Amino acid sequence: MLDAYIQSYNQAVFETDKPAALEVVNQALSDGLSPEDIVFKLVIPAVELMMALIEKDPDANLAQHFMTAQIAADVTEKMLEKFSKPPEMIGRVVIGAAYGDLHSLGKRIVSGCLKSLMVDVVDLGTNVSAEKFVDTAVTENAQVIAVSAMMVHTATSEKGSLGVRTLLQQRGLQQQIKLAVGGAPYRFDPELYVKVGADAWAPDGVTAAKVIVDLIREVKP
Ligand code: B12
């Protein structure tokens, strides 16, 4: 049954047919597949498959590139609302895409995984300045700032996580607020997170949520 959904969902995504993708999702839901399974077994693998195809073909259709992300983001957003609501939050995270970075899908997936692990998420969206990350973490009483960067220059920029680290240092907040980073550049260089002043990184949403929960536990008694 799951294989049939995977096949028809992948087909719809490949054809950039959003209504068809949503129809598969609705059918899967009404047949009893959980929202978590839809995100982790249908949506994320389909994006990864499309990414692999796109990377192999430098002339890949831009519409396919864009629509893959749009469909996945829309479905993920709808499913996240249906993720089982946690009874008690274990901590709070401020998340966003780094300054200059408009890639939102990875961050949304990380948010979904965090929510499913009972972490409260304040999502600042994309193109977030270092000041906004730190100011919001302070006003929202968050234990972790999570910066997503999909491009090398947004990952390494002084206005990205390096800027967040500098502000945390200047304001004496390093013991109260931890910094996590993620995105494609960190997968290519697993030591990059240290170079940009972060406390931790993770290669995917599920690991990200676990790593961030560990950081919350370091800070919160
Ligand atoms: C989809 C996509 C887009 C979409 C984004 C739509 C959206 N709403 O997000 C659109 C078409 C808009 C786009 C635009 C651009 N893109 Co683009 N894009 C991609 C693509 C194909 C997939 C990204 C994605 O969604 N991945 C799927 C998600 C699930 O994976 P992920 O983001 O890595 O997230 C996971 C982990 O990294 C981790 N994670 C993510 N964030 C965090 C945060 C924390 C704290 C933690 C712990 C973990 C974590 O968990 C996530 C879930 O598992 C990549 C190719 C690639 N290989 O990544 C190129 C890519 C990132 N894009 C690229 C480029 C160059 C651009 C453009 C500049 C293109 C252009 N010329 O206009 C613009 C930039 C716009 C901007 N200023 O940001 C390059 C970057 C190259 C580089 N080395 O810097 C890439 C690598 C493509 C390539 N091979 O050239 N893009």
mmCIF file of C-alpha atoms in Angstrom, residues 48 95 106-107 109-111 113-114 117 144-150 155 161 179-194 196 198-215:
data_model
loop_
_atom_site.group_PDB
_atom_site.id
_atom_site.type_symbol
_atom_site.label_atom_id
_atom_site.label_comp_id
_atom_site.label_asym_id
_atom_site.label_seq_id
_atom_site.Cartn_x
_atom_site.Cartn_y
_atom_site.Cartn_z
ATOM 1 C CA GLU A 48 15.680 13.743 -2.175
ATOM 2 C CA ILE A 95 14.633 29.002 13.842
ATOM 3 C CA GLY A 106 14.801 22.225 5.214
ATOM 4 C CA LYS A 107 13.976 24.633 8.038
ATOM 5 C CA ILE A 109 11.113 20.057 8.076
ATOM 6 C CA VAL A 110 13.390 20.652 11.068
ATOM 7 C CA SER A 111 10.544 22.631 12.712
ATOM 8 C CA CYS A 113 10.582 17.247 13.691
ATOM 9 C CA LEU A 114 11.140 19.561 16.665
ATOM 10 C CA LEU A 117 9.671 16.005 19.958
ATOM 11 C CA VAL A 144 18.505 27.448 21.119
ATOM 12 C CA ILE A 145 18.926 29.489 17.938
ATOM 13 C CA ALA A 146 18.762 27.267 14.832
ATOM 14 C CA VAL A 147 20.168 28.768 11.633
ATOM 15 C CA SER A 148 19.497 27.059 8.315
ATOM 16 C CA ALA A 149 21.778 27.919 5.381
ATOM 17 C CA MET A 150 21.616 26.226 1.995
ATOM 18 C CA ALA A 155 26.550 29.618 5.768
ATOM 19 C CA SER A 161 25.729 32.237 12.258
ATOM 20 C CA LEU A 179 23.559 27.787 18.435
ATOM 21 C CA ALA A 180 22.750 24.978 15.970
ATOM 22 C CA VAL A 181 23.242 25.103 12.207
ATOM 23 C CA GLY A 182 22.309 22.960 9.230
ATOM 24 C CA GLY A 183 21.877 22.873 5.470
ATOM 25 C CA ALA A 184 23.679 21.478 2.447
ATOM 26 C CA PRO A 185 27.095 23.202 2.974
ATOM 27 C CA TYR A 186 27.459 21.524 6.365
ATOM 28 C CA ARG A 187 26.947 18.114 4.801
ATOM 29 C CA PHE A 188 29.817 18.746 2.392
ATOM 30 C CA ASP A 189 32.132 19.820 5.233
ATOM 31 C CA PRO A 190 31.190 18.300 8.594
ATOM 32 C CA GLU A 191 33.705 20.584 10.368
ATOM 33 C CA LEU A 192 32.159 23.750 8.941
ATOM 34 C CA TYR A 193 29.839 24.183 11.937
ATOM 35 C CA VAL A 194 32.888 24.773 14.157
ATOM 36 C CA VAL A 196 31.004 29.339 11.861
ATOM 37 C CA ALA A 198 28.046 26.869 16.152
ATOM 38 C CA ASP A 199 27.674 24.433 19.041
ATOM 39 C CA ALA A 200 26.186 21.657 16.898
ATOM 40 C CA TRP A 201 24.913 20.700 13.457
ATOM 41 C CA ALA A 202 22.929 17.851 11.910
ATOM 42 C CA PRO A 203 22.551 16.436 8.402
ATOM 43 C CA ASP A 204 18.778 15.912 8.439
ATOM 44 C CA GLY A 205 15.591 16.916 10.227
ATOM 45 C CA VAL A 206 15.293 13.904 12.474
ATOM 46 C CA THR A 207 18.902 14.163 13.721
ATOM 47 C CA ALA A 208 18.544 17.956 13.939
ATOM 48 C CA ALA A 209 15.658 17.638 16.373
ATOM 49 C CA LYS A 210 17.620 15.208 18.567
ATOM 50 C CA VAL A 211 20.740 17.390 18.560
ATOM 51 C CA ILE A 212 18.695 20.481 19.425
ATOM 52 C CA VAL A 213 16.914 18.683 22.266
ATOM 53 C CA ASP A 214 20.377 17.781 23.657
ATOM 54 C CA LEU A 215 21.375 21.473 23.495
#
